[in-house]
Coordinates of C-alpha atoms in Angstrom, one line a residue:
Chain T
M264 CA 32.5 41.9 -48.8
N265 CA 29.0 40.8 -48.0
R266 CA 26.8 41.4 -51.0
L267 CA 23.4 43.0 -50.0
V268 CA 21.0 40.4 -50.7
S269 CA 17.5 39.7 -49.2
L270 CA 18.8 36.8 -47.3
S271 CA 20.9 39.0 -45.0
C272 CA 18.2 41.8 -44.6
G273 CA 14.9 39.8 -44.8
S274 CA 12.4 42.1 -44.8
L275 CA 13.8 43.9 -47.9
K276 CA 11.8 43.3 -51.3
S277 CA 13.6 42.4 -54.3
D278 CA 12.4 45.5 -56.1
Q279 CA 13.7 47.8 -53.2
L280 CA 17.1 45.9 -53.6
D281 CA 17.2 46.6 -57.2
V282 CA 16.5 50.6 -56.3
L283 CA 19.1 50.6 -53.7
R284 CA 21.8 48.9 -55.9
S285 CA 21.4 51.7 -58.4
N286 CA 21.9 54.1 -55.8
G287 CA 25.2 52.7 -55.0
I288 CA 24.2 50.7 -51.8
K289 CA 25.7 47.2 -53.0
T290 CA 27.1 45.8 -49.9
V291 CA 25.5 45.2 -46.2
A292 CA 28.2 47.5 -45.0
D293 CA 27.1 50.4 -47.4
F294 CA 23.5 49.9 -46.3
I295 CA 24.2 50.3 -42.5
S296 CA 26.4 53.2 -42.7
C297 CA 24.0 55.1 -45.3
D298 CA 22.5 58.3 -44.6
V299 CA 18.6 57.3 -44.1
E300 CA 17.3 60.7 -44.9
S301 CA 19.2 61.4 -48.1
L302 CA 18.3 57.8 -49.5
A303 CA 14.6 58.2 -48.9
Q304 CA 14.5 61.1 -50.8
K305 CA 16.4 59.6 -53.7
T306 CA 14.6 56.2 -53.7
S307 CA 10.8 55.8 -53.0
I308 CA 11.2 53.9 -50.1
P309 CA 9.8 55.6 -46.6
A310 CA 12.6 56.6 -44.4
K311 CA 10.9 55.2 -41.5
E312 CA 11.2 51.7 -43.4
I313 CA 15.0 51.9 -44.1
S314 CA 15.7 53.1 -40.6
S315 CA 13.9 50.3 -39.0
I316 CA 15.6 47.7 -41.4
Q317 CA 18.8 49.0 -40.8
S318 CA 18.9 49.1 -37.1
I319 CA 17.6 45.3 -37.3
V320 CA 20.7 44.7 -39.3
I321 CA 22.8 46.4 -37.2
A322 CA 21.7 44.3 -34.2
Q323 CA 22.0 41.2 -35.7
L324 CA 25.8 41.9 -36.7
A325 CA 26.9 43.9 -33.7
A326 CA 28.6 42.7 -30.6
F327 CA 27.2 43.4 -27.4
P328 CA 29.3 45.7 -25.3
L329 CA 30.0 44.3 -21.8
N330 CA 30.0 45.9 -18.6
G331 CA 33.3 45.6 -17.0
K332 CA 31.9 44.5 -13.6
D333 CA 29.7 41.9 -15.2
Y334 CA 32.6 41.0 -17.2
Y335 CA 34.8 40.8 -14.2
N336 CA 32.3 38.3 -12.3
G337 CA 31.9 36.3 -15.4
L338 CA 35.3 35.8 -15.7
M339 CA 36.0 34.8 -12.2
T340 CA 33.6 31.9 -12.2
R341 CA 35.7 30.5 -15.4
F342 CA 38.9 31.4 -14.5
S343 CA 41.7 28.9 -14.1
I344 CA 45.4 28.4 -14.2
F345 CA 46.8 25.0 -15.2
S346 CA 50.1 23.9 -14.1
T347 CA 52.7 23.0 -16.7
G348 CA 53.5 19.8 -14.6
C349 CA 57.3 20.7 -14.1
K350 CA 58.2 19.4 -11.0
N351 CA 60.5 21.1 -8.8
M352 CA 63.9 19.4 -7.7
Y353 CA 64.8 20.4 -4.6
F354 CA 68.7 20.9 -4.1
K355 CA 70.7 21.0 -1.2
A356 CA 74.1 22.5 -2.4
V357 CA 76.9 22.1 -0.3
F358 CA 80.0 24.1 -1.6
V359 CA 82.9 22.0 -0.8
D360 CA 86.1 24.1 -2.1
K361 CA 84.2 25.5 -5.2
E362 CA 82.7 22.1 -6.0
V363 CA 79.2 21.6 -5.8
L364 CA 77.3 18.5 -4.4
I365 CA 73.6 18.1 -5.0
Y366 CA 71.3 15.9 -3.1
Y367 CA 67.8 15.5 -4.5
S368 CA 65.4 15.2 -1.9
R369 CA 62.1 16.2 -1.2
R370 CA 62.1 15.4 2.4
Q371 CA 65.3 17.3 3.3
R372 CA 63.9 20.4 1.9
Q373 CA 62.7 21.3 5.4
T374 CA 66.1 20.8 6.8
L375 CA 68.2 22.6 4.3
L376 CA 71.1 24.6 5.8
T377 CA 71.9 26.4 2.6
E378 CA 68.8 27.5 0.9
V379 CA 69.4 27.4 -2.8
K380 CA 66.8 28.7 -4.9
F381 CA 64.6 26.4 -7.1
F382 CA 62.6 27.3 -9.9
S383 CA 59.8 25.8 -12.1
L384 CA 58.4 26.7 -15.5
D385 CA 55.4 27.7 -13.7
E386 CA 57.0 30.4 -11.7
L387 CA 58.4 31.6 -14.9
L388 CA 54.9 32.1 -16.3
D389 CA 53.6 33.6 -13.0
G390 CA 51.4 30.6 -11.8
G391 CA 51.0 28.7 -14.9
L392 CA 49.1 28.7 -18.1
Y393 CA 46.0 31.0 -17.7
T394 CA 42.8 30.6 -19.4
G395 CA 41.8 33.1 -22.0
D396 CA 45.7 33.2 -22.9
V397 CA 47.7 32.0 -26.0
T398 CA 51.0 31.1 -24.6
E399 CA 53.7 30.4 -27.5
I400 CA 56.7 28.1 -26.6
V401 CA 59.4 29.2 -29.1
G402 CA 62.5 27.1 -29.7
A403 CA 64.7 25.1 -32.1
A404 CA 64.5 21.6 -33.0
G405 CA 65.4 19.3 -30.1
T406 CA 65.0 21.9 -27.3
G407 CA 62.1 20.2 -25.9
K408 CA 59.1 22.0 -26.7
S409 CA 56.8 18.7 -27.7
Q410 CA 58.2 17.4 -24.3
I411 CA 56.8 20.5 -22.5
C412 CA 53.5 20.2 -24.4
M413 CA 53.1 16.3 -23.4
N414 CA 54.0 17.3 -19.9
I415 CA 51.4 19.9 -19.7
T416 CA 48.9 17.9 -21.3
L417 CA 49.2 15.0 -18.7
S418 CA 49.3 17.2 -15.9
T419 CA 46.0 19.0 -16.9
S420 CA 44.4 15.7 -17.8
M421 CA 45.8 13.8 -14.5
E422 CA 46.0 16.6 -11.9
A423 CA 43.2 19.1 -12.7
K424 CA 41.1 16.5 -14.5
K425 CA 40.2 18.4 -17.4
Y426 CA 40.0 17.5 -21.1
V427 CA 42.7 18.4 -23.3
I428 CA 42.7 18.6 -27.5
Y429 CA 46.2 18.1 -28.9
I430 CA 46.6 19.2 -32.2
D431 CA 49.6 17.6 -33.8
T432 CA 51.1 18.7 -36.8
G433 CA 54.3 16.7 -37.2
G434 CA 53.8 13.2 -35.7
S435 CA 55.4 14.5 -32.6
F436 CA 52.7 13.1 -29.9
C437 CA 53.9 10.1 -28.6
G438 CA 51.5 7.6 -26.9
E439 CA 54.4 5.7 -25.1
R440 CA 55.9 8.5 -24.2
I441 CA 52.8 9.5 -22.2
K442 CA 52.5 6.3 -20.7
Q443 CA 55.9 6.6 -19.6
L444 CA 55.4 9.8 -18.1
L445 CA 52.5 8.5 -16.2
E446 CA 54.5 5.5 -14.9
G447 CA 57.2 7.8 -13.6
C448 CA 54.6 10.2 -11.5
K449 CA 52.3 7.4 -10.2
A450 CA 53.4 4.0 -10.2
S451 CA 50.6 2.7 -8.1
L452 CA 47.6 3.5 -10.9
D453 CA 45.4 0.7 -11.7
D454 CA 44.3 0.4 -15.5
E455 CA 40.9 1.8 -15.0
E456 CA 42.4 5.3 -13.3
I457 CA 45.0 5.3 -16.4
H458 CA 42.4 4.7 -19.0
K459 CA 40.1 7.8 -17.6
I460 CA 43.1 9.8 -17.7
L461 CA 44.2 9.1 -21.2
S462 CA 40.6 9.2 -22.5
R463 CA 40.9 12.9 -21.3
I464 CA 43.3 13.6 -24.0
S465 CA 42.3 13.7 -27.8
V466 CA 44.7 13.9 -30.4
I467 CA 43.7 15.3 -33.9
Q468 CA 46.5 14.9 -36.5
A469 CA 46.4 18.3 -38.9
F470 CA 49.0 18.1 -41.5
D471 CA 48.3 21.5 -43.4
I472 CA 46.6 24.5 -42.5
F473 CA 43.2 23.9 -43.9
S474 CA 42.7 20.5 -41.9
M475 CA 44.0 22.9 -38.8
L476 CA 41.1 25.1 -39.3
E477 CA 38.6 22.8 -39.7
A478 CA 40.0 20.9 -36.5
L479 CA 39.6 24.2 -34.5
E480 CA 36.3 25.1 -36.2
S481 CA 34.7 21.9 -35.2
V482 CA 36.0 22.3 -31.6
R483 CA 34.3 25.8 -31.6
Q484 CA 31.4 24.5 -33.0
R485 CA 31.0 22.0 -30.2
L486 CA 31.7 24.7 -27.6
V487 CA 29.1 27.0 -28.9
S488 CA 26.4 24.4 -29.8
E489 CA 26.1 23.9 -25.8
I490 CA 26.1 20.2 -25.8
E491 CA 26.1 19.2 -22.6
D492 CA 28.7 16.4 -22.3
E493 CA 31.6 16.1 -20.3
K494 CA 33.9 16.2 -22.8
T495 CA 32.8 19.6 -24.2
L496 CA 32.0 21.2 -20.8
Q497 CA 35.3 20.0 -19.1
L498 CA 37.4 20.8 -22.2
R499 CA 40.1 23.5 -20.9
L500 CA 43.1 23.4 -22.7
V501 CA 44.2 23.3 -26.5
I502 CA 47.8 22.3 -27.7
V503 CA 48.9 23.1 -31.2
D504 CA 52.3 21.4 -31.7
C505 CA 54.1 22.6 -33.8
L506 CA 52.0 25.6 -35.5
A507 CA 54.7 27.0 -37.6
A508 CA 54.8 23.5 -39.4
V509 CA 51.5 24.0 -41.2
V510 CA 51.8 28.0 -41.4
S511 CA 55.3 28.4 -42.7
P512 CA 54.6 26.5 -46.1
V513 CA 51.7 29.1 -47.1
L514 CA 53.5 31.9 -46.2
G515 CA 55.8 32.0 -49.1
G516 CA 54.9 32.9 -52.6
Q517 CA 51.5 34.4 -52.4
Q518 CA 52.0 36.7 -49.3
I519 CA 48.4 38.0 -49.0
H520 CA 46.6 34.7 -49.0
G521 CA 49.3 33.2 -46.6
H522 CA 49.0 35.9 -44.3
S523 CA 45.5 36.1 -44.4
L524 CA 45.1 32.1 -43.7
M525 CA 47.2 32.9 -40.6
V526 CA 45.6 35.6 -39.3
N527 CA 42.2 33.5 -39.7
L528 CA 44.2 30.9 -37.9
S529 CA 45.4 33.4 -35.1
R530 CA 41.8 35.0 -34.8
I531 CA 40.1 31.5 -34.1
L532 CA 42.7 30.3 -31.7
K533 CA 42.4 33.8 -29.6
S534 CA 38.4 33.6 -29.6
L535 CA 38.6 29.9 -28.3
A536 CA 40.8 31.4 -25.5
V537 CA 38.9 34.4 -24.6
E538 CA 35.3 33.4 -25.3
H539 CA 35.7 29.9 -24.0
S540 CA 38.1 30.3 -21.6
L541 CA 40.6 28.0 -22.7
A542 CA 44.3 28.1 -22.2
V543 CA 45.8 27.8 -25.6
V544 CA 49.6 26.4 -26.1
I545 CA 51.2 26.8 -29.4
T546 CA 54.7 26.1 -30.3
N547 CA 56.8 27.9 -33.0
N548 CA 60.1 27.4 -34.8
V549 CA 62.9 30.0 -34.6
V550 CA 64.6 31.6 -37.6
A551 CA 67.9 33.5 -37.8
D552 CA 67.8 36.7 -36.3
S553 CA 70.2 39.3 -37.9
S554 CA 69.4 42.8 -35.8
W555 CA 72.1 43.7 -33.6
S556 CA 69.7 44.7 -30.8
S557 CA 68.2 41.3 -30.2
P558 CA 69.7 39.4 -27.0
F559 CA 69.0 36.1 -29.1
S560 CA 70.7 34.8 -32.2
T561 CA 67.5 33.7 -33.1
K562 CA 64.0 35.0 -33.3
P563 CA 60.4 33.4 -33.3
A564 CA 59.3 32.3 -36.8
L565 CA 56.2 33.6 -38.8
G566 CA 57.2 37.3 -38.9
P567 CA 56.0 40.6 -37.1
T568 CA 52.3 40.0 -38.2
W569 CA 52.2 36.8 -36.1
G570 CA 54.5 38.3 -33.3
H571 CA 51.3 40.0 -31.9
V572 CA 49.3 37.1 -31.4
P573 CA 50.5 35.3 -28.3
S574 CA 50.3 37.1 -25.1
T575 CA 53.2 35.1 -23.2
R576 CA 55.9 33.9 -25.1
V577 CA 58.6 31.4 -23.7
F578 CA 61.9 30.9 -25.3
I579 CA 63.7 27.9 -25.3
Q580 CA 67.4 27.7 -25.6
T581 CA 69.8 24.7 -25.2
Q582 CA 73.5 25.1 -24.1
T583 CA 75.7 22.1 -24.3
E584 CA 78.5 22.0 -21.8
G585 CA 80.8 18.9 -22.6
S586 CA 78.2 15.9 -22.5
E587 CA 75.5 17.4 -20.7
T588 CA 72.7 19.5 -22.3
N589 CA 71.2 22.6 -20.3
R590 CA 68.1 23.8 -21.3
I591 CA 67.1 27.4 -20.2
A592 CA 63.4 28.7 -20.5
T593 CA 63.5 32.8 -20.7
I594 CA 60.2 34.7 -20.7
T595 CA 60.2 37.2 -23.7
K596 CA 56.8 38.3 -23.7
S597 CA 54.3 38.9 -20.8
S598 CA 51.8 41.0 -19.4
R599 CA 52.3 39.8 -16.1
Q600 CA 55.9 38.9 -15.2
K601 CA 59.2 40.7 -15.6
L602 CA 60.7 40.0 -18.8
H603 CA 64.0 38.1 -19.7
L604 CA 63.7 36.1 -16.4
S605 CA 65.2 32.6 -17.2
R606 CA 64.9 29.2 -15.5
A607 CA 66.9 26.3 -16.4
F608 CA 65.3 22.9 -16.7
C609 CA 65.9 19.2 -17.7
I610 CA 64.1 16.5 -19.3
D611 CA 64.5 13.0 -18.2
H612 CA 62.0 9.7 -18.5
G613 CA 59.9 11.1 -15.7
G614 CA 59.2 14.4 -17.5
V615 CA 60.3 17.8 -17.4
R616 CA 62.0 19.2 -14.4
S617 CA 63.4 22.1 -13.1
Q618 CA 66.9 22.6 -12.2
A619 CA 68.3 24.7 -9.6
K620 CA 70.3 27.8 -10.6
L621 CA 73.6 27.2 -9.0
T622 CA 74.1 30.5 -7.4
S623 CA 77.1 30.7 -4.6
E624 CA 75.6 33.4 -2.0
Chain Y
M183 CA 17.1 61.0 -31.0
A184 CA 17.9 60.0 -27.2
V185 CA 16.6 62.7 -24.6
E186 CA 19.1 64.3 -22.2
T187 CA 18.7 65.6 -18.9
T188 CA 20.1 68.8 -18.2
A189 CA 22.7 67.3 -15.7
Q190 CA 23.7 64.9 -18.6
L191 CA 24.0 68.1 -20.9
F192 CA 26.1 69.7 -18.3
V193 CA 28.7 67.0 -18.1
R194 CA 28.6 66.6 -21.7
L195 CA 29.3 70.5 -22.2
G196 CA 31.5 70.8 -19.0
G197 CA 33.8 67.9 -19.5
E198 CA 36.8 69.5 -20.2
Q199 CA 37.7 69.6 -16.8
A200 CA 36.6 66.2 -16.2
L201 CA 39.3 65.1 -18.5
D202 CA 41.9 67.0 -17.1
D203 CA 44.5 66.1 -19.7
L204 CA 44.1 62.3 -19.2
D205 CA 47.6 61.8 -18.0
T206 CA 50.0 64.6 -17.1
K207 CA 53.5 62.9 -18.1
L208 CA 52.5 61.3 -21.2
F209 CA 50.9 64.0 -22.7
A210 CA 53.3 66.8 -21.2
D211 CA 54.4 68.1 -24.3
I212 CA 50.8 68.9 -25.6
P213 CA 50.4 72.4 -25.1
D214 CA 46.9 72.6 -24.4
G215 CA 46.6 69.0 -23.3
I216 CA 44.4 66.4 -24.3
K217 CA 41.1 68.1 -25.1
P218 CA 37.7 66.1 -26.0
G219 CA 37.8 65.4 -29.6
H220 CA 41.1 64.8 -30.0
V221 CA 42.0 61.4 -31.9
L222 CA 45.4 59.4 -30.7
E223 CA 47.0 56.9 -32.4
F224 CA 49.5 54.4 -30.6
S225 CA 51.7 52.4 -32.6
G226 CA 54.6 50.1 -32.3
Q227 CA 55.7 46.7 -32.5
E228 CA 54.7 43.7 -30.3
G229 CA 55.3 44.1 -26.8
S230 CA 56.1 47.6 -27.0
G231 CA 53.6 48.6 -24.1
K232 CA 50.5 49.8 -26.2
T233 CA 48.0 47.9 -24.4
E234 CA 49.7 48.4 -21.2
M235 CA 49.5 52.2 -22.0
L236 CA 46.0 51.8 -22.6
L237 CA 45.4 50.1 -19.2
H238 CA 47.1 53.1 -17.5
L239 CA 44.7 55.6 -19.2
I240 CA 42.0 53.2 -18.3
A241 CA 42.9 53.4 -14.8
N242 CA 43.6 56.9 -14.8
C243 CA 39.8 57.1 -16.1
I244 CA 37.6 54.9 -14.3
L245 CA 39.1 55.5 -10.8
P246 CA 37.4 58.4 -8.9
K247 CA 39.3 61.5 -7.8
S248 CA 39.3 60.3 -4.2
W249 CA 37.9 57.4 -2.2
K250 CA 37.3 57.7 1.6
D251 CA 40.3 59.9 2.8
L252 CA 42.7 58.3 -0.2
K253 CA 43.6 60.5 -3.2
L254 CA 43.5 58.4 -6.3
N255 CA 43.7 61.3 -8.7
G256 CA 41.4 59.8 -11.2
R257 CA 38.7 61.1 -13.4
S258 CA 35.7 59.0 -12.8
V259 CA 34.9 59.1 -16.3
D260 CA 33.4 56.1 -18.6
V261 CA 35.5 54.2 -21.1
V262 CA 34.6 52.2 -24.3
F263 CA 37.2 49.5 -25.3
V264 CA 36.9 47.9 -28.5
D265 CA 38.8 44.8 -28.5
T266 CA 39.6 43.3 -31.9
D267 CA 42.7 41.4 -31.1
Y268 CA 41.7 39.6 -27.8
H269 CA 44.5 41.5 -26.1
F270 CA 42.7 43.2 -23.1
Q271 CA 43.4 41.5 -19.9
L272 CA 40.7 42.6 -17.2
L273 CA 42.9 40.8 -14.5
R274 CA 45.7 42.7 -15.4
L275 CA 43.8 46.0 -15.1
V276 CA 42.3 44.9 -11.5
T277 CA 46.3 44.2 -10.5
V278 CA 46.8 48.1 -11.6
L279 CA 44.1 49.3 -9.9
E280 CA 44.8 47.5 -6.6
H281 CA 48.4 48.8 -7.0
R282 CA 47.0 52.4 -7.5
I283 CA 44.9 51.8 -4.2
V284 CA 47.8 50.4 -2.0
N285 CA 49.9 53.3 -2.9
A286 CA 47.5 55.6 -2.0
I287 CA 47.2 53.9 1.5
K288 CA 50.8 54.0 2.0
E289 CA 51.2 57.5 0.9
A290 CA 48.3 58.4 3.6
Q291 CA 49.9 56.8 6.1
N292 CA 53.6 58.1 5.1
D293 CA 54.6 54.3 4.9
N294 CA 58.1 54.3 3.5
H295 CA 59.2 50.8 4.4
A296 CA 57.9 49.1 1.2
V297 CA 57.2 45.6 2.0
E298 CA 55.3 44.5 -0.8
D299 CA 54.3 41.0 0.2
C300 CA 52.7 41.4 3.6
F301 CA 50.7 44.4 2.8
C302 CA 47.1 44.1 4.1
Y303 CA 44.7 46.4 4.0
P304 CA 43.3 48.7 7.0
D305 CA 40.0 47.8 8.3
K306 CA 38.8 50.9 6.8
Y307 CA 39.5 49.8 3.3
N308 CA 38.0 46.2 3.6
D309 CA 35.4 46.8 0.9
H310 CA 38.4 47.5 -1.8
E311 CA 37.0 44.6 -3.7
D312 CA 33.7 46.3 -4.0
F313 CA 35.2 49.5 -4.5
I314 CA 37.1 48.1 -7.7
K315 CA 34.1 46.4 -9.0
N316 CA 32.3 49.5 -9.0
C317 CA 35.1 51.3 -10.9
L318 CA 34.9 48.7 -13.5
S319 CA 31.5 49.4 -13.9
H320 CA 32.9 52.8 -16.0
L321 CA 34.1 50.2 -18.4
F322 CA 32.2 49.0 -21.4
I323 CA 34.4 45.8 -23.2
V324 CA 33.2 44.8 -26.7
H325 CA 34.8 42.0 -28.9
C326 CA 34.9 42.2 -32.5
N327 CA 35.6 39.4 -35.2
N328 CA 35.8 41.0 -38.5
S329 CA 35.5 44.3 -40.0
I330 CA 31.9 44.1 -40.9
Q331 CA 31.1 43.3 -37.1
L332 CA 33.4 46.1 -36.0
L333 CA 31.5 48.5 -38.3
A334 CA 28.1 47.4 -37.0
T335 CA 29.5 47.4 -33.4
V336 CA 30.7 50.9 -33.7
L337 CA 27.3 52.0 -35.3
S338 CA 25.5 50.5 -32.6
L339 CA 27.8 52.2 -29.9
E340 CA 26.2 55.3 -30.6
N341 CA 23.2 54.4 -28.3
L342 CA 25.7 53.9 -25.6
L343 CA 27.3 57.2 -26.2
A344 CA 23.8 58.9 -26.4
A345 CA 22.6 57.3 -23.3
R346 CA 25.9 57.8 -21.0
P347 CA 27.6 61.1 -21.6
E348 CA 29.8 60.1 -18.8
V349 CA 31.7 58.2 -21.9
R350 CA 34.6 60.0 -22.4
I351 CA 37.0 57.9 -24.1
F352 CA 36.6 55.5 -26.8
M353 CA 39.5 52.9 -27.4
I354 CA 40.3 50.6 -30.4
D355 CA 42.7 48.1 -29.8
S356 CA 43.7 47.5 -32.7
L357 CA 42.7 49.3 -35.9
S358 CA 44.6 47.0 -38.0
A359 CA 43.6 43.4 -36.7
F360 CA 41.7 42.7 -40.0
Y361 CA 44.2 44.0 -42.4
W362 CA 45.1 40.9 -44.1
I363 CA 41.9 39.4 -44.4
D364 CA 40.4 42.5 -45.7
R365 CA 43.2 42.8 -48.2
F366 CA 42.9 39.2 -49.3
S367 CA 39.3 39.2 -49.8
S368 CA 39.3 42.4 -51.7
R369 CA 41.9 40.4 -54.0
E370 CA 44.2 43.6 -54.1
N371 CA 41.8 46.3 -54.5
L372 CA 42.8 49.1 -52.6
S373 CA 39.4 50.8 -52.6
T374 CA 37.5 47.6 -51.8
Q375 CA 40.0 46.5 -49.2
E376 CA 39.6 49.9 -47.4
A377 CA 36.0 50.1 -47.9
N378 CA 34.9 49.0 -44.5
Q379 CA 37.6 50.8 -42.8
K380 CA 37.1 53.8 -44.5
K381 CA 33.5 53.8 -43.2
I382 CA 34.2 52.9 -39.6
V383 CA 36.8 55.7 -39.5
S384 CA 34.0 58.1 -40.7
V385 CA 31.5 56.8 -38.1
L386 CA 34.3 57.4 -35.5
A387 CA 35.1 60.9 -36.9
R388 CA 31.4 61.7 -36.3
F389 CA 31.5 60.6 -32.7
T390 CA 34.5 62.8 -32.0
R391 CA 32.3 65.7 -33.3
Q392 CA 29.1 64.8 -31.6
Y393 CA 30.1 63.1 -28.4
H394 CA 33.3 64.9 -27.8
V395 CA 34.8 61.6 -26.9
V396 CA 38.9 61.3 -27.2
L397 CA 39.6 58.4 -29.7
I398 CA 42.7 56.2 -29.1
G399 CA 43.1 53.7 -31.6
T400 CA 46.4 51.2 -31.8
K401 CA 48.1 50.3 -35.0
Q402 CA 50.3 47.1 -35.0
S403 CA 53.5 47.0 -36.9
L404 CA 52.7 44.3 -39.3
F405 CA 55.7 44.9 -41.6
A406 CA 59.6 44.0 -40.8
S407 CA 61.2 47.8 -40.5
S408 CA 63.9 48.6 -42.9
E409 CA 66.3 51.2 -43.4
K410 CA 64.3 52.6 -46.3
T411 CA 60.8 52.3 -44.9
P412 CA 61.3 52.5 -41.1
R413 CA 57.3 53.1 -40.4
R414 CA 55.2 51.8 -43.2
E415 CA 51.6 53.6 -43.1
Y416 CA 49.0 51.2 -44.1
L417 CA 45.8 52.2 -42.7
C418 CA 43.6 54.4 -45.0
Q419 CA 44.1 58.0 -45.6
K420 CA 40.9 59.1 -44.0
W421 CA 42.7 57.7 -40.8
Q422 CA 45.9 59.3 -40.9
R423 CA 44.0 62.7 -41.8
L424 CA 42.1 62.2 -38.8
V425 CA 44.7 61.6 -36.2
N426 CA 46.1 64.5 -34.2
F427 CA 48.6 63.0 -32.3
R428 CA 50.9 60.2 -33.0
F429 CA 52.9 58.0 -30.7
Q430 CA 55.4 55.3 -31.6
F431 CA 56.0 52.9 -28.8
S432 CA 59.3 51.0 -28.7
M433 CA 61.3 48.8 -26.6
E434 CA 64.4 50.2 -25.7
G435 CA 66.4 47.3 -23.6
K436 CA 67.9 47.6 -20.3
I437 CA 69.4 51.2 -19.6
K438 CA 69.6 51.5 -15.8
G439 CA 69.7 48.3 -13.9
T440 CA 67.6 45.4 -14.5
D441 CA 64.2 46.9 -15.6
L442 CA 63.6 47.1 -19.2
V443 CA 63.1 50.8 -20.5
Y444 CA 60.1 51.6 -23.1
S445 CA 60.0 54.7 -24.8
V446 CA 57.1 56.4 -26.5
C447 CA 57.8 59.4 -29.1
Q448 CA 55.5 61.8 -30.4
T449 CA 56.1 61.5 -34.0
C450 CA 54.9 64.6 -36.4
S451 CA 55.7 67.2 -33.8
P452 CA 58.5 69.4 -33.5
G453 CA 61.5 68.3 -31.2
N454 CA 60.5 64.6 -30.9
K455 CA 60.9 64.5 -27.4
I456 CA 60.8 61.1 -25.8
V457 CA 59.0 60.0 -23.0
R458 CA 60.5 57.0 -21.2
F459 CA 58.7 54.4 -18.9
Y460 CA 59.3 51.2 -16.9
I461 CA 56.4 48.5 -17.1
K462 CA 56.2 47.2 -13.4
E463 CA 53.5 44.8 -11.9
S464 CA 52.1 47.9 -10.3
G465 CA 51.8 49.3 -14.2
I466 CA 53.3 52.1 -15.9
Q467 CA 55.7 54.0 -14.1
F468 CA 57.5 57.0 -16.1
L469 CA 61.0 57.9 -15.8
S470 CA 61.5 61.4 -14.8

């Protein structure tokens, strides 16, 4: 509740404020929605004066409507899609007595006799990560959420040459791993280039929701203040890994306080995405899902209020078959893609790779 | 007081035909159709197709009845979209519009072999991008970040409504966006918590009377549903009294084939007839 003080409505004098207060106009909201004529009759303030101050206050507070055409033109100048950096593996499958032999070869792809479909996370996301979207990666511990995040970070910094902010809440960001990924991608990089790539990645450690809000607010301040440095202008991706780690502790007990903090956090993430054209990636844990209608035995953590926040959600599961772990990514929320599409992927020393689904056609 | 030309007055008062029921399938059960001044509420869980349905209705509104020789069955009226959740995706809307045009061209050509990928526009329709941009100029988008800003924005939109009588639809996605923030900042005092919301609703109620706009608000399911309380009403009483028609959205899962089926049910009406639809790349497709 914003109280009505002369600070917020500059031209109201303090004695006029007292008159307004005694007539039940205590907050800014009361003032801007009051009926001018009847107020002028009750108080000695001329109606003209009230309505002019009222319209100034409304104009200061209100958001400006954008015409759809202008919005579209503006959007197209800033719009971009980032790859998740998930490399395609090209397979040649030869079916010999129901035994499948797999050859990995990029060059052989053109000469494949039996075409096997190959998939990637990008394809799952209809091209990749869109600016203006909040993409949520959901999975239990050890399913590879942080690995995907690091992969995205590196590919955005290396291929797209954009700046990345990585907010790390659990100490899961690993510099060594980034270096390993970098060496796996391009062996021929010199030190200067490696330095350039790594300097585009900023890591912020936030171990509670307050430092997280502070970190995001400082990013927003930087974007709003229009500082003309490359670091701000070229910032295109914000990763929060893992979001649930800071939100879950405040949700217990005092429900309302926790939810209001969570909604504040969600709003700042979404406004960064939409108003500053950033791609935002968050990771979330899972909790057990007891409802019978669900296709999975788990559901995203943080409850139904949070569920409305991300516009795209990728669910990651692992299946263990003997000594091998299969990772499967399924899209469970999207406004662009067909839901419940699945893609298998694996993680090796070179990063996240997609795996072909072996379908014998 | 804004001055209105007679032409604008005519559009405003004769607007009943212009709306033409908004959507024939979704509102098929409402005897007289959707009339100017009606208030609709869309509620549902995340991913139940609320925003997608709004995009479908926007496409119905901002497209003209016909373009060149194509029948688009639009209404060519203006829409104001207040986005409090940052959920509105313009690119998605553009995709929906493109598909409508493509479908209309195919229909005109009687082309039934649907090869989606290699479709190219005939020369006659080369300017379809400009056409879509022109359609988009019928749409006004505004983002809001807190409930006091929403109140001020709604108040300031009166100028737009007065200046453009072509605005027939006023959408708010969603009304529940600031629920937790307001509830916390009011320290559990219900009347302070709902103070801003009540003011917003009363301004909106005035708009529906004065400018004859159709108001569509969405409400998210913020609480887990249980046996005892399947749907909890948590918006202020004033809003609940204002609403003429309530629609409950839900995702039903796979019934036929591989496409997900969504359903929308008009609650608080006798019969509770359920309308089912798919969400495809081309937009909403109703199951007949």
